[in-house]
Structure formats: structure tokens, C-alpha cells
mmCIF file of C-alpha atoms and ligand atoms in Angstrom:
data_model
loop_
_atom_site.group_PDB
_atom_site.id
_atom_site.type_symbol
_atom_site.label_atom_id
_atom_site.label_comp_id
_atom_site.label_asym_id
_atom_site.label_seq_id
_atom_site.Cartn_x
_atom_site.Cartn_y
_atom_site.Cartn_z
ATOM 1 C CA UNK B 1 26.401 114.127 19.280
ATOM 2 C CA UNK B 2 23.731 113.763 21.843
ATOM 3 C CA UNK B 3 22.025 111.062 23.687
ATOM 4 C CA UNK B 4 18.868 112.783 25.411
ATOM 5 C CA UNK B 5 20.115 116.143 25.202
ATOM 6 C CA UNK B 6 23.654 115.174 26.757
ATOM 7 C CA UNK B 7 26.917 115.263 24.540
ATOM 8 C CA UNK B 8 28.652 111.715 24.152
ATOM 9 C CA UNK B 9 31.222 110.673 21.728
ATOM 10 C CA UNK B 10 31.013 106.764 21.156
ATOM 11 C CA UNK B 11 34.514 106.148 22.576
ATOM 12 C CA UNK B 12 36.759 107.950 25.130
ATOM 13 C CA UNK B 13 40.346 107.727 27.731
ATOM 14 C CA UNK B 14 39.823 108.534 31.213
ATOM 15 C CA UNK B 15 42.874 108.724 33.179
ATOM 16 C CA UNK B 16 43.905 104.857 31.879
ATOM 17 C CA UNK B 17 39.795 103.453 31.465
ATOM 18 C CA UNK B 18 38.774 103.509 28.334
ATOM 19 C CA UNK B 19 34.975 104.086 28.197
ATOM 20 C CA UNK B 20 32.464 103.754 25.472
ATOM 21 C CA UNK B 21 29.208 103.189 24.652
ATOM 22 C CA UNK B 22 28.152 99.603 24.722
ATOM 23 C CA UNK B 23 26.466 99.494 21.314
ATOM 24 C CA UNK B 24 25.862 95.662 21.983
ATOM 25 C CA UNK B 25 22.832 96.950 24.223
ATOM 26 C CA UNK B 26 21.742 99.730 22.000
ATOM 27 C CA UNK B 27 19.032 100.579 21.257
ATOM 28 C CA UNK B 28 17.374 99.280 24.088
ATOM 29 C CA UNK B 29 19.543 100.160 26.677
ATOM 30 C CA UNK B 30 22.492 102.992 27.071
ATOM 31 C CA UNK B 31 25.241 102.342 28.797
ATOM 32 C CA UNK B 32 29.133 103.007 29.411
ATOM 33 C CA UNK B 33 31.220 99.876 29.263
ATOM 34 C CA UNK B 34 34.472 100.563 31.465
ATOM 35 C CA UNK B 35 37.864 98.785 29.815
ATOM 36 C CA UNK B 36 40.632 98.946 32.840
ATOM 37 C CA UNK B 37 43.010 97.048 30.477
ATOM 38 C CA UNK B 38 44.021 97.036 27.079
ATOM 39 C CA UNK B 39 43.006 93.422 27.162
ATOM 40 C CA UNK B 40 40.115 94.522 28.187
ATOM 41 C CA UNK B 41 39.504 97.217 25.272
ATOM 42 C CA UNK B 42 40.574 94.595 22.924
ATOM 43 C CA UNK B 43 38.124 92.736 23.938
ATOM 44 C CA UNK B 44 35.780 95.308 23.637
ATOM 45 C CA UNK B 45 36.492 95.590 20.019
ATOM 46 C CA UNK B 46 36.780 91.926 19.429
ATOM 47 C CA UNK B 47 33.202 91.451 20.855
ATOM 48 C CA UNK B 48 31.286 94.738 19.234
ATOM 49 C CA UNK B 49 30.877 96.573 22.623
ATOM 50 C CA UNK B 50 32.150 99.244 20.142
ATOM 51 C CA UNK B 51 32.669 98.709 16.644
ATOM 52 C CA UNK B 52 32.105 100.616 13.358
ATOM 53 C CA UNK B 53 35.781 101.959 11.524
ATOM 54 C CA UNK B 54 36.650 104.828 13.024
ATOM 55 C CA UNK B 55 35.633 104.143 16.893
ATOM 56 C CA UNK B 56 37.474 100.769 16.196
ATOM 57 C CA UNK B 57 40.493 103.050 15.379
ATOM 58 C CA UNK B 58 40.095 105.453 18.215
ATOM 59 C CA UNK B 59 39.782 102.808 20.555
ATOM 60 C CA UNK B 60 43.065 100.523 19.214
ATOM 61 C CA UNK B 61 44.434 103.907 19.971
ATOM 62 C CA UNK B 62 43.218 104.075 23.621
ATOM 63 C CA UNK B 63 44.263 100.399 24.209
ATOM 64 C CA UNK B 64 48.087 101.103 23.312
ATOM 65 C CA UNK B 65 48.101 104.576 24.967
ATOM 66 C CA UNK B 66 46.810 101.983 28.192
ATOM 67 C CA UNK B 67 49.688 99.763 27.435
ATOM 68 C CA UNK B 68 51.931 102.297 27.911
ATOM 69 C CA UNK B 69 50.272 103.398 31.168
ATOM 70 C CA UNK B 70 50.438 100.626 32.847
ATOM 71 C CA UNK B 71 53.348 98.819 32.002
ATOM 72 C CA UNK B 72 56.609 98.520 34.032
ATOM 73 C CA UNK B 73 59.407 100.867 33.187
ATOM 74 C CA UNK B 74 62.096 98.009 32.321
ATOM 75 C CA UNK B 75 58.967 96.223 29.911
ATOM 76 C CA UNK B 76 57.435 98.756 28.372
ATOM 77 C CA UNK B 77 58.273 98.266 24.602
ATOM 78 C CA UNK B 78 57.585 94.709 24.885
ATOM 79 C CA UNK B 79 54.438 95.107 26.838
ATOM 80 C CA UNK B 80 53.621 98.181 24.183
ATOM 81 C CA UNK B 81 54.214 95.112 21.248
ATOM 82 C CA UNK B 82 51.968 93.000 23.080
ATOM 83 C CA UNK B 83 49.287 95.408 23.259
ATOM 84 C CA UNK B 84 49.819 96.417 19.604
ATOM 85 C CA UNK B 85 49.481 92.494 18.464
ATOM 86 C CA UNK B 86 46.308 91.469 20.564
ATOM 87 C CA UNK B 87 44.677 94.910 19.039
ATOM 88 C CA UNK B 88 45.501 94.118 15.497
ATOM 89 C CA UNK B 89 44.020 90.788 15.910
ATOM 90 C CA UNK B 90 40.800 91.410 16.898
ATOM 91 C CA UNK B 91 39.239 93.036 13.543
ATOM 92 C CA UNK B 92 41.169 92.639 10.480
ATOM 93 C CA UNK B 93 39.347 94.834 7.573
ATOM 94 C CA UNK B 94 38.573 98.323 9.171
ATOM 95 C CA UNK B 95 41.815 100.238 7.789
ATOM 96 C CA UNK B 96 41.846 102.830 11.272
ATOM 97 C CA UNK B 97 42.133 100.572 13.527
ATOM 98 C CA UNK B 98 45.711 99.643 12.125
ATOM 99 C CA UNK B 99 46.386 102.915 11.338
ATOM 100 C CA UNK B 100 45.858 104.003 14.976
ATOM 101 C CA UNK B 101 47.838 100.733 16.033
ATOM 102 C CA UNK B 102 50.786 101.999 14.005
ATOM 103 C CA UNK B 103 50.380 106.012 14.326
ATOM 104 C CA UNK B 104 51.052 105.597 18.457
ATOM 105 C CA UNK B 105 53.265 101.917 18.566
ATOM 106 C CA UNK B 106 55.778 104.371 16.124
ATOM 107 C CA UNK B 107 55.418 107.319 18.641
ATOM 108 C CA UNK B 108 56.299 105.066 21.845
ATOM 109 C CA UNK B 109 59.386 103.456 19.575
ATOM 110 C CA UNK B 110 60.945 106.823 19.202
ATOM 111 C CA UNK B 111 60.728 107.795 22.977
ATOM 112 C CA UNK B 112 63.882 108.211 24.663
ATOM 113 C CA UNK B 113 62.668 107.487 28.569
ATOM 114 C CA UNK B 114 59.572 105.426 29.630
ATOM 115 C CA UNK B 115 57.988 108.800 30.776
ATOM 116 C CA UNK B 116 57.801 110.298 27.506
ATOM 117 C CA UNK B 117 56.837 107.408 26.055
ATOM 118 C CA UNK B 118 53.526 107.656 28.216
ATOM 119 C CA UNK B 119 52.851 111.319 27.796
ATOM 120 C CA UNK B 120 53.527 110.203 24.151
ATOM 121 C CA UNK B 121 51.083 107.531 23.674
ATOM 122 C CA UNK B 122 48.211 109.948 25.474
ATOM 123 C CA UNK B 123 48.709 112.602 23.305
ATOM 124 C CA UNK B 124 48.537 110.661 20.462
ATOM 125 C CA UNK B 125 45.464 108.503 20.888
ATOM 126 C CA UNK B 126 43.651 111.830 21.957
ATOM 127 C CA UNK B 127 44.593 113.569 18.978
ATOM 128 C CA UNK B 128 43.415 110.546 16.701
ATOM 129 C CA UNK B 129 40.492 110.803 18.648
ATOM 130 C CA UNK B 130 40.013 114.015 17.779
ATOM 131 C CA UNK B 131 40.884 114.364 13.908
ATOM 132 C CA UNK B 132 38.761 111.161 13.586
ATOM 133 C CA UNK B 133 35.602 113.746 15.303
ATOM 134 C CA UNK B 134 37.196 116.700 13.157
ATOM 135 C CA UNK B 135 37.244 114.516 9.513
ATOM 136 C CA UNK B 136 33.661 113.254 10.257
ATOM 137 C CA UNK B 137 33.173 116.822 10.817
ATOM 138 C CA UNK B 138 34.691 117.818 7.743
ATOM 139 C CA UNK B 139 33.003 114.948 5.317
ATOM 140 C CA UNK B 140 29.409 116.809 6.771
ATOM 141 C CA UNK B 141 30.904 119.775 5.002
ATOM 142 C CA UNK B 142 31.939 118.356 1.985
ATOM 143 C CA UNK B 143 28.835 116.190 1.857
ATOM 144 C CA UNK B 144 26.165 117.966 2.804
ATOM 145 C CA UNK B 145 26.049 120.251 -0.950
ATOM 146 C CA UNK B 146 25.094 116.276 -2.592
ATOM 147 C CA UNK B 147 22.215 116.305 -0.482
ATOM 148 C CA UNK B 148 19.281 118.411 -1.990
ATOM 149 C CA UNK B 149 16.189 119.972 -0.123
ATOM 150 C CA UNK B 150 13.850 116.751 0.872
ATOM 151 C CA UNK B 151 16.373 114.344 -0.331
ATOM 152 C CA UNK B 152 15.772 110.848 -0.268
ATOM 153 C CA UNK B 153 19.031 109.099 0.853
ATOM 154 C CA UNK B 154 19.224 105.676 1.173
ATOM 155 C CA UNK B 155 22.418 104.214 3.660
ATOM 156 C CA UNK B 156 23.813 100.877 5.121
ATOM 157 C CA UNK B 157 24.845 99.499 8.045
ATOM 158 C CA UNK B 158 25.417 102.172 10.563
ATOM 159 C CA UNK B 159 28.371 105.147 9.399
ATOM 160 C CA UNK B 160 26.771 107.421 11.586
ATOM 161 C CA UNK B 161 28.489 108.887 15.197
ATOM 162 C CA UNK B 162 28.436 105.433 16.930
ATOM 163 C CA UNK B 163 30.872 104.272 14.113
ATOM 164 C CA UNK B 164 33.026 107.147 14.539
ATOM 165 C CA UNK B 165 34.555 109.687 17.760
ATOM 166 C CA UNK B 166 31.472 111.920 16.487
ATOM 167 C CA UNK B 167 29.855 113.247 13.353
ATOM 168 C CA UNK B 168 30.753 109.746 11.137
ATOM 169 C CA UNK B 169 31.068 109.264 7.789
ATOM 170 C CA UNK B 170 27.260 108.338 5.225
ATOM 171 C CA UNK B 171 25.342 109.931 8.198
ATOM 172 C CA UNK B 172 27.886 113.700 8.702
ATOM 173 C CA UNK B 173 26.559 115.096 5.181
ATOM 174 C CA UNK B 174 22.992 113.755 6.532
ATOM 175 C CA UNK B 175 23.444 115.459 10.209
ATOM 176 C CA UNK B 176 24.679 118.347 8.667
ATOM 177 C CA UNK B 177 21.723 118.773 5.661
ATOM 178 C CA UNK B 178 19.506 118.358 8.906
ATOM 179 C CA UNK B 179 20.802 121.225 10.709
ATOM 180 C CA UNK B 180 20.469 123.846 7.768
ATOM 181 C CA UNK B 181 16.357 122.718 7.478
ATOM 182 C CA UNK B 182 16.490 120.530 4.603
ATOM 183 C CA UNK B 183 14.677 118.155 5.934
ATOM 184 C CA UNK B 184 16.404 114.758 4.054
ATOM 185 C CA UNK B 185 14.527 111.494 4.317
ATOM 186 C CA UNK B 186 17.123 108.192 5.132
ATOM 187 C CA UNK B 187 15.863 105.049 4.241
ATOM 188 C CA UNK B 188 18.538 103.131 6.759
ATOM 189 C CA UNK B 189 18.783 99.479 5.667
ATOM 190 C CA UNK B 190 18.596 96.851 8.750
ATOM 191 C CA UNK B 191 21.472 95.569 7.701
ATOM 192 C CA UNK B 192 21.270 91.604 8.429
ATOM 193 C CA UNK B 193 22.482 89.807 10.256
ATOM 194 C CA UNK B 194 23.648 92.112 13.085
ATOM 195 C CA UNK B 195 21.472 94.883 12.446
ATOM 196 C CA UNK B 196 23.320 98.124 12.988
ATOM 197 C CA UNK B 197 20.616 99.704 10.605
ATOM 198 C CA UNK B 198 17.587 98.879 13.024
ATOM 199 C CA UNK B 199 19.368 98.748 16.270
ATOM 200 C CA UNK B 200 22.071 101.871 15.713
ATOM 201 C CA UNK B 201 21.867 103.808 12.712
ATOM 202 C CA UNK B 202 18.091 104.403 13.516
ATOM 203 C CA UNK B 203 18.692 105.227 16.960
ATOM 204 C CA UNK B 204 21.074 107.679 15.760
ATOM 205 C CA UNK B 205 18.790 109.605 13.554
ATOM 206 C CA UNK B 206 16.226 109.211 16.373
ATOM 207 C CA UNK B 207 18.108 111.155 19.062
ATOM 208 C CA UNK B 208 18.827 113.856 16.412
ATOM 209 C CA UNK B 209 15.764 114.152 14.762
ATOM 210 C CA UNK B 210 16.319 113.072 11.399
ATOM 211 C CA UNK B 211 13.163 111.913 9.618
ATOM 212 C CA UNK B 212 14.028 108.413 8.826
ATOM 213 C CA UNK B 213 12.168 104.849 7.602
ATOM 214 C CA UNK B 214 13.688 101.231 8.067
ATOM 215 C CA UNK B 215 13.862 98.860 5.320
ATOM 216 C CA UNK B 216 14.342 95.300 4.802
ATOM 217 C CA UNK B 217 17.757 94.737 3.297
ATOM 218 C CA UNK B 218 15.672 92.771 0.501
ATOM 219 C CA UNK B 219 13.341 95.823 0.103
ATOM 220 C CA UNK B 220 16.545 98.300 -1.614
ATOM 221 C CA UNK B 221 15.535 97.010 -5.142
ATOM 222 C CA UNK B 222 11.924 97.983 -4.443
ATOM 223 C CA UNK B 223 12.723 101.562 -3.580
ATOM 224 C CA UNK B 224 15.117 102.255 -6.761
ATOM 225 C CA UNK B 225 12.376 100.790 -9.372
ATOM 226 C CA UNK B 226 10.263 103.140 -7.883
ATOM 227 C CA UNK B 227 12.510 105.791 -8.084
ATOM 228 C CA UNK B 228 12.122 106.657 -4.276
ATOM 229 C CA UNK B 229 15.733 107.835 -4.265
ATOM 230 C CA UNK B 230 17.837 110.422 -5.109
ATOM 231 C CA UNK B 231 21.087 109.011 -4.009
ATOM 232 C CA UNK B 232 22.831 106.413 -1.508
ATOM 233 C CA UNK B 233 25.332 107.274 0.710
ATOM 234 C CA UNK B 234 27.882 104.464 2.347
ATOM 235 C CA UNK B 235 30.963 104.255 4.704
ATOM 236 C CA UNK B 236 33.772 102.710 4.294
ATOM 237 C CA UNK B 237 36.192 100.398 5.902
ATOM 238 C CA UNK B 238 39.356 99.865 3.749
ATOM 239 C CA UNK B 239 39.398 101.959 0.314
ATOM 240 C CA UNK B 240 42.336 100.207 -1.876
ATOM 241 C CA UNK B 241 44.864 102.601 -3.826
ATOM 242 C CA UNK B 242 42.409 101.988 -6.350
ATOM 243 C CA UNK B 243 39.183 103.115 -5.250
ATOM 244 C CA UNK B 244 37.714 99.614 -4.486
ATOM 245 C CA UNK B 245 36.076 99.541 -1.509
ATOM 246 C CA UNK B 246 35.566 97.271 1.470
ATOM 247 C CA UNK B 247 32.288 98.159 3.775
ATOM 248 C CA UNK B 248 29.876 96.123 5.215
ATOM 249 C CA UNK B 249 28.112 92.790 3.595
ATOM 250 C CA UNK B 250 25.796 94.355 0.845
ATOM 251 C CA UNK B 251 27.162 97.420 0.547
ATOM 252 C CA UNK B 252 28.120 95.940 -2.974
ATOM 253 C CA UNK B 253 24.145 94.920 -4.381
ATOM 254 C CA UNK B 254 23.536 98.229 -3.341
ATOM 255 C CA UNK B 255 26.088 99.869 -5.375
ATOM 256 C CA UNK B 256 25.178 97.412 -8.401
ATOM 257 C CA UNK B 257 21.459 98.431 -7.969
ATOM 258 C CA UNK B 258 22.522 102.600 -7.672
ATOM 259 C CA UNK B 259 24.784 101.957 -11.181
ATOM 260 C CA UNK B 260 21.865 100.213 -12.964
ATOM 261 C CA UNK B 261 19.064 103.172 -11.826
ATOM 262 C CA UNK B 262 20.969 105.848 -12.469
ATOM 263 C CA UNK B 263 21.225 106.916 -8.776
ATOM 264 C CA UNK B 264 24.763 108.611 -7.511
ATOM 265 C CA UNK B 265 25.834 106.089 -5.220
ATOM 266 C CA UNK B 266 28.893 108.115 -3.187
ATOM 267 C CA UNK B 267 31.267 106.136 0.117
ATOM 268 C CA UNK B 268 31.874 109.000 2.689
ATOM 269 C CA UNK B 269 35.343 108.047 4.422
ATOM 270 C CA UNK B 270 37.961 109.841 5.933
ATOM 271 C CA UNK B 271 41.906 109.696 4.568
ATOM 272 C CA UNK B 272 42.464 107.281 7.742
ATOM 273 C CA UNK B 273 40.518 104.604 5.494
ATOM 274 C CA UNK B 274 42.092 104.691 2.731
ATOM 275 C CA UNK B 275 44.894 102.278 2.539
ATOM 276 C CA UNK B 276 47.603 103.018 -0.617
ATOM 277 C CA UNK B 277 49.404 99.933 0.747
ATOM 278 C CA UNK B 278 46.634 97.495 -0.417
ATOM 279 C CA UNK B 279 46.303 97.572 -4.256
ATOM 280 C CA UNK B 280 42.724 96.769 -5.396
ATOM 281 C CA UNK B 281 39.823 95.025 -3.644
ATOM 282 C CA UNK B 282 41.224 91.466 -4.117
ATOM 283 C CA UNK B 283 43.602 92.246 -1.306
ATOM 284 C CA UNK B 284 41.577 93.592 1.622
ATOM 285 C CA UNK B 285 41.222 90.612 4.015
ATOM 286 C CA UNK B 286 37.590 90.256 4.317
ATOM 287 C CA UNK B 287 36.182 89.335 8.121
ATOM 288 C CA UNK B 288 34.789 86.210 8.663
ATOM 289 C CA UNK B 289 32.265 85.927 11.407
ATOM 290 C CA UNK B 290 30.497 83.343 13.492
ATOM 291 C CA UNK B 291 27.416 81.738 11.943
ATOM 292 C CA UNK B 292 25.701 82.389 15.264
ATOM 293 C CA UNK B 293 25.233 85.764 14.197
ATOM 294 C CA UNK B 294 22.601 84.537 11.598
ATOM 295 C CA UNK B 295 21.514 81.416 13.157
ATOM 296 C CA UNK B 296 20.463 83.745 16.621
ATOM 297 C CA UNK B 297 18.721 86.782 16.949
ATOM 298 C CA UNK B 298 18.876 89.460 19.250
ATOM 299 C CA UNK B 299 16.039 91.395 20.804
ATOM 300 C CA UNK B 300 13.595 92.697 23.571
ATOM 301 C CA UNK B 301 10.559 90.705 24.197
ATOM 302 C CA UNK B 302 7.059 92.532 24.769
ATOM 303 C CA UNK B 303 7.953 92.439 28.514
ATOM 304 C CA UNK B 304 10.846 94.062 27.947
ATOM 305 C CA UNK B 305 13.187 91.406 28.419
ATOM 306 C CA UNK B 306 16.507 91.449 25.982
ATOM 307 C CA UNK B 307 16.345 87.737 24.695
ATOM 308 C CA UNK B 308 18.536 85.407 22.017
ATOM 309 C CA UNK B 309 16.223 83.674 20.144
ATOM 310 C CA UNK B 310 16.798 81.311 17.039
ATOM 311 C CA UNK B 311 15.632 82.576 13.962
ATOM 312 C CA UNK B 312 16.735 79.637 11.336
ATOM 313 C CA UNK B 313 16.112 75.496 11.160
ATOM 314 C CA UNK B 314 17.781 73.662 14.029
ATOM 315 C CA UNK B 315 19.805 72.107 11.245
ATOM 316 C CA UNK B 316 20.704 74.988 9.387
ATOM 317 C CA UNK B 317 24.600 76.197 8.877
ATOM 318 C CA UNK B 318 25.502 79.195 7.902
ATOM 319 C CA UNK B 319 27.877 81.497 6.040
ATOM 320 C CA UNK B 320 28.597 84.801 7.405
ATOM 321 C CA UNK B 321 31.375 87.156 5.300
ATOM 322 C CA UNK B 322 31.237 90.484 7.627
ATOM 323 C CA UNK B 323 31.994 92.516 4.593
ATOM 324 C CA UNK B 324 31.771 92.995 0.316
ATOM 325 C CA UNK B 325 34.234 94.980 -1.926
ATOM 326 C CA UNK B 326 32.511 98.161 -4.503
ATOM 327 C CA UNK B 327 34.916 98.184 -7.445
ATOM 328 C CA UNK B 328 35.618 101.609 -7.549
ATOM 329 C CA UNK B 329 34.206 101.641 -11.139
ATOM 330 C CA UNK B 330 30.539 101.576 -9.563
ATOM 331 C CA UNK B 331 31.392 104.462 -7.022
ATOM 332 C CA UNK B 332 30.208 107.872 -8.414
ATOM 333 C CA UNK B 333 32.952 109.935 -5.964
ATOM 334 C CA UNK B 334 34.229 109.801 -2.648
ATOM 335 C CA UNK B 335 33.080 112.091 0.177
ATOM 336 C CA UNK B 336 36.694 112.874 2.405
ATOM 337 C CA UNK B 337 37.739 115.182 5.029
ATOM 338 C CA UNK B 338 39.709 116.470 2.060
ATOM 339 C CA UNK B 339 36.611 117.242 0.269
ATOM 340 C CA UNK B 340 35.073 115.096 -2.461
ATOM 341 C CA UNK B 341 37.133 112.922 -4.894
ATOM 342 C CA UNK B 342 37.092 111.019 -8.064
ATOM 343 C CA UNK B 343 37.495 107.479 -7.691
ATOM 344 C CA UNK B 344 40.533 106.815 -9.183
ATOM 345 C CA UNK B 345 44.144 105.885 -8.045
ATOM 346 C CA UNK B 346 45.715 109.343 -9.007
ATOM 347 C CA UNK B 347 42.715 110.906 -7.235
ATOM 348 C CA UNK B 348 43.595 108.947 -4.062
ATOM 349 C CA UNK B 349 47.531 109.769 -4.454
ATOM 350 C CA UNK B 350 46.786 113.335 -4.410
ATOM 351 C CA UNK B 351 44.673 112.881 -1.539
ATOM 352 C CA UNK B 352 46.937 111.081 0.645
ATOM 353 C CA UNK B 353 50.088 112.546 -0.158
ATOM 354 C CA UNK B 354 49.250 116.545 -2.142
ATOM 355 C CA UNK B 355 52.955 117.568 -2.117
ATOM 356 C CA UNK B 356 54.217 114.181 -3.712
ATOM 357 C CA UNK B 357 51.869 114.069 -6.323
ATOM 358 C CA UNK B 358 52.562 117.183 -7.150
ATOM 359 C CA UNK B 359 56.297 116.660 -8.078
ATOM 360 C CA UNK B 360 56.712 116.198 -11.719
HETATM 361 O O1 MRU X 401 29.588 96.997 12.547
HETATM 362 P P1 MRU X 401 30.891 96.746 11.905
HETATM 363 O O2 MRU X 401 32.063 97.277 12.678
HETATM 364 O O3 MRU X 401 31.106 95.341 11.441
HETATM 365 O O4 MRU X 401 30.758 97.540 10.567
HETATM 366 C C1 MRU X 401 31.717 98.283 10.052
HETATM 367 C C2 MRU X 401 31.101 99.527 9.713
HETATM 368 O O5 MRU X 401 31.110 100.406 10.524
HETATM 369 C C3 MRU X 401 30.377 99.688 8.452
HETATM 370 O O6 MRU X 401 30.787 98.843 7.452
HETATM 371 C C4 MRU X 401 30.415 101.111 8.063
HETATM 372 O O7 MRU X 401 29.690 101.342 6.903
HETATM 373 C C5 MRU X 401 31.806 101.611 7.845
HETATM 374 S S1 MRU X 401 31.915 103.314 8.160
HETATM 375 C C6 MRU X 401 32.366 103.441 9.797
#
């Protein structure tokens, strides 16, 4: 996508740097954050430089592929493990990031010599790069035929580019409804307490054009009695065998409010998300995150000066789950790289593995 006419993705390898975009600065300030180390990277994702599902995938991929790199012949598997460990620790609900973890720790195991290994590991966390770009890509296909002329389309968090390689997830069917001149309408949610509505999603849909208006997480009931939508569209970051699905923290009124108004509510995710390992809902670990988060704000003063401020009582405490489970039951269908889905478990099956589900 681009950022003032000039084609980014959010995450990418150079030689052994990882860059990305620091979206801790957005949307005040862009910038590339350099990662040297896979500590580094982890870091990176720990801390929200980059974060969103799939670019916290594609960069656990990067981080291992670095491992590789730059570890010592005789320690390389052990280094690789290391690497692999501090990754998986840093997030534990987006689904990609472990898949990427796995995908390219599996590749290095089977290498014979520590020099394929390497050229392994690079080849690897480039291609999930790119099939994560390609299935945003491909959910913009699928999507886009759900999103009518001057659609009103309400969204959460940010599943746009930023969370992605490219293209993402809600926002692909969006970008892509844009581009043939049918001129959809988000309503982008701020998304409390982080923001990645206001700060990211609507920077997003400001650097490509896309008519958009910001809402007060609060305000979502207000636009459904008032029937000022015609459907929400979500992302994803673990999708059980069942169809329930984890994405970020009130993802789920949404979906309650969508099911009681009529209004299809759809979660856009590619197969990389979906996790057949993790039965139902009940079993996605669900992020816990500092109460700072709400307690402290983030922002630019009039002077242009990017300041924490507190925003609650000195003596306030807070609770602050990073993400809420949709039982599947509330999701009208699912928007994949595979093209759309029912929300079932034999739907999901099929998806994941088409020539086993087809035996009898
Ligand atoms: O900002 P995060 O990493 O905490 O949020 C995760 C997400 O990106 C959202 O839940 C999003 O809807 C998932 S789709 C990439």
C-alpha cells in the first residue's frame, strides 16, 4: 500500500535487519524501526513497534530467519530454539505468529548443513511474507462482492495493511470496493484503550482515500438503532476449529449488537488464523495487558509535542483483557483467502485441509 504515494509493506528482511514501520509513532510520525537482532524484533513485537496478526506473523518469521543468520555454525539449532522461544513469548493469541514460528523452526530442523539451513530460513520467512500480502489480497477479492455501492461498513481495531504484509484482512474487501468506484463509507471504531482505530486504521484509509468517520467505541449502538449500517466487517486473531473467534477487546458487543439489528456481521481472516488445534473459544489464551495502557494516554499536544498524559483518577486500577471471543454462532460467514465460508467446524475442515475432507 502507499504512504504518500510511495509503496511500503508494514514489515520487511533486509539482508539480516528486519525493518518495519513503527506503528507506535503513527499517525503522527512515519518511521522505519531497524531490528539488527532477533532479540531485537522480538522486542519489537513484544512492545507494538509492529503488531496486528499477520505482521506479528511475518515478523516472528523474520526474527527466526535472523537466528539462523547470525548464529555460529556448531549452535545453530540451539540458537534457532532460542529464537523460536523468546518469539512465541512475546504475544500469545494472534494464531500467525506461531504459525510462522513453527512453518520456518520445522524448515531449519530438516536441514542437513548449517548453510542450507540459512538459505532455508530466508526463503521461508519471505514466502510467508508474501502469501500473508497474497491472502490479504485474495480476502479483497472474496470480500469486496459483500460490500454494495455506498456501503456503510462499520470495523474495529485496525485489520487494515499495517496489521498485515499488505492488503489486510476487514479493510482488503474495503480497499478493493474503493478501487472499482463504490465509494463505501467505514465508520472505524477508536478502539480503546490503544487506539488502533484513531491512530492506524484511520490513517490507513487516509493515505488511500477511503471516505471514512471515527466513532467512539460507546457510539456503535447509536449507529445500528439508527440503521446507519449495512454491515460490519472484523479481523481476526485465532479462529477455533469451531468458528469462535478471538479479535480484539469488543469485537464481541459488536457482534452481539450486528445479531440483534439484523446487520451481517462477517471476520475477514486468512487460513494462517485459523487454528484446528484449539477447539472452541474457551481455549484461545486471551492477552493480558498492562493497566497503563488505560490509566495513560498517548498523544500530540497543540504544539506538536507527542506527550503521555493520564487520563483516569490517580487512584484508579485497571483491567485490561487485550482481546474477546465471537461464538461462531453470531458470525454471519467468514471472508478467507479461500473465499467466503460458513461458520461451522466442517466448513473450516474443508478449508484447511480440501483433500482430507473430502475422503469418505
Ligand atoms: O493491535 P493488536 O495487535 O493488539 O490487535 C490485533 C489485531 O490486529 C486486531 O485484533 C485485528 O482485528 C486482527 S486482524 C489483523
Amino acid at each position: 500500500m502507499l504512504v504518500n504515494g510511495t509503496p511500503y509493506r508494514s514489515v520487511w528482511l533486509d539482508g539480516s535487519i528486519v525493518k518495519l514501520i513503527d506503528q507506535r509513532l503513527l499517525p503522527h510520525q512515519f518511521a522505519i524501526l531497524d531490528c539488527p537482532t532477533y532479540q531485537e524484533t522480538a522486542d519489537a513485537i513484544r512492545s507494538m513497534a509492529v503488531r496486528g496478526a499477520g505482521a506479528i506473523g511475518v515478523a516472528a518469521g523474520f526474527a527466526i530467519a535472523q537466528a539462523a543468520l547470525k548464529a555460529p555454525e556448531a549452535t545453530l539449532q540451539q540458537e534457532v530454539g532460542r529464537a523460536a522461544t523468546l518469539t512465541r513469548a512475546t504475544r500469545p493469541t494472534a494464531r500467525d505468529l506461531f504459525y510462522a514460528v513453527d512453518q520456518i523452526a520445522r524448515t531449519i530442523h530438516h536441514a542437513h548443513t548449517p548453510a542450507e539451513a540459512r538459505r532455508a530460513a530466508v526463503e521461508t520467512a519471505h514466502r510467508l511474507a508474501d502469501e500473508n500480502a497474497q491472502a490479504g489480497e485474495a480476502i479483497g477479492v472474496a470480500g469486496e462482492p459483500l460490500v454494495p455501492p455506498h456501503a456503510r461498513v462499520l470495523t474495529h481495531c485496525n485489520a487494515g495493511w499495517l496489521a498485515f504484509a499488505d492488503w489486510g484482512s476487514a479493510l482488503a474487501p474495503i480497499y478493493r470496493a474503493h478501487r472499482l468506484g463504490k465509494q463505501p463509507l467505514v465508520y472505524a471504531t477508536e478502539t480503546r484503550p490503544r487506539g488502533q482505530g484513531a491512530k492506524l486504521t484511520a490513517w490507513e484509509l487516509g493515505q488511500e482515500g477511503v471516505a471514512y468517520t471515527l466513532i467512539a467505541d460507546t457510539a456503535a449502538g447509536w449507529l445500528f438503532q439508527h440503521g446507519e449500517l449495512d454491515c460490519v466487517i472484523v479481523g481476526a486473531d485465532r479462529i477455533a476449529a469451531n468458528g469462535d473467534t478471538a479479535n480484539k477487546i469488543g469485537t464481541y458487543p459488536l457482534a452481539v449488537l450486528a445479531q440483534r439489528h439484523g446487520v451481517p456481521f462477517y471476520v475477514a481472516a486468512p487460513r494462517s488464523t485459523f487454528d484446528d488445534a484449539t477447539p472452541s473459544g474457551e481455549a484461545i489464551p486471551i492477552e493480558q495487558r498492562s493497566e497503563e495502557e488505560l490509566l495513560w494516554a498517548v498523544g500530540r499536544s497543540e504544539s506538536g509535542i507527542t506527550q503521555r498524559v493520564r487520563v483516569s483518577a490517580d487512584s484508579a486500577h485497571a483491567k485490561n483483557p487485550a482481546f474477546d471471543v465471537t461464538p461462531a454462532a453470531l458470525i454471519r460467514g467468514f471472508i478467507t483467502d479461500g473465499g467466503m465460508i460458513a461458520p461451522t467446524q466442517e466448513a473450516i475442515a474443508m478449508l484447511l485441509h480440501p483433500t482430507m475432507a473430502r475422503l469418505p
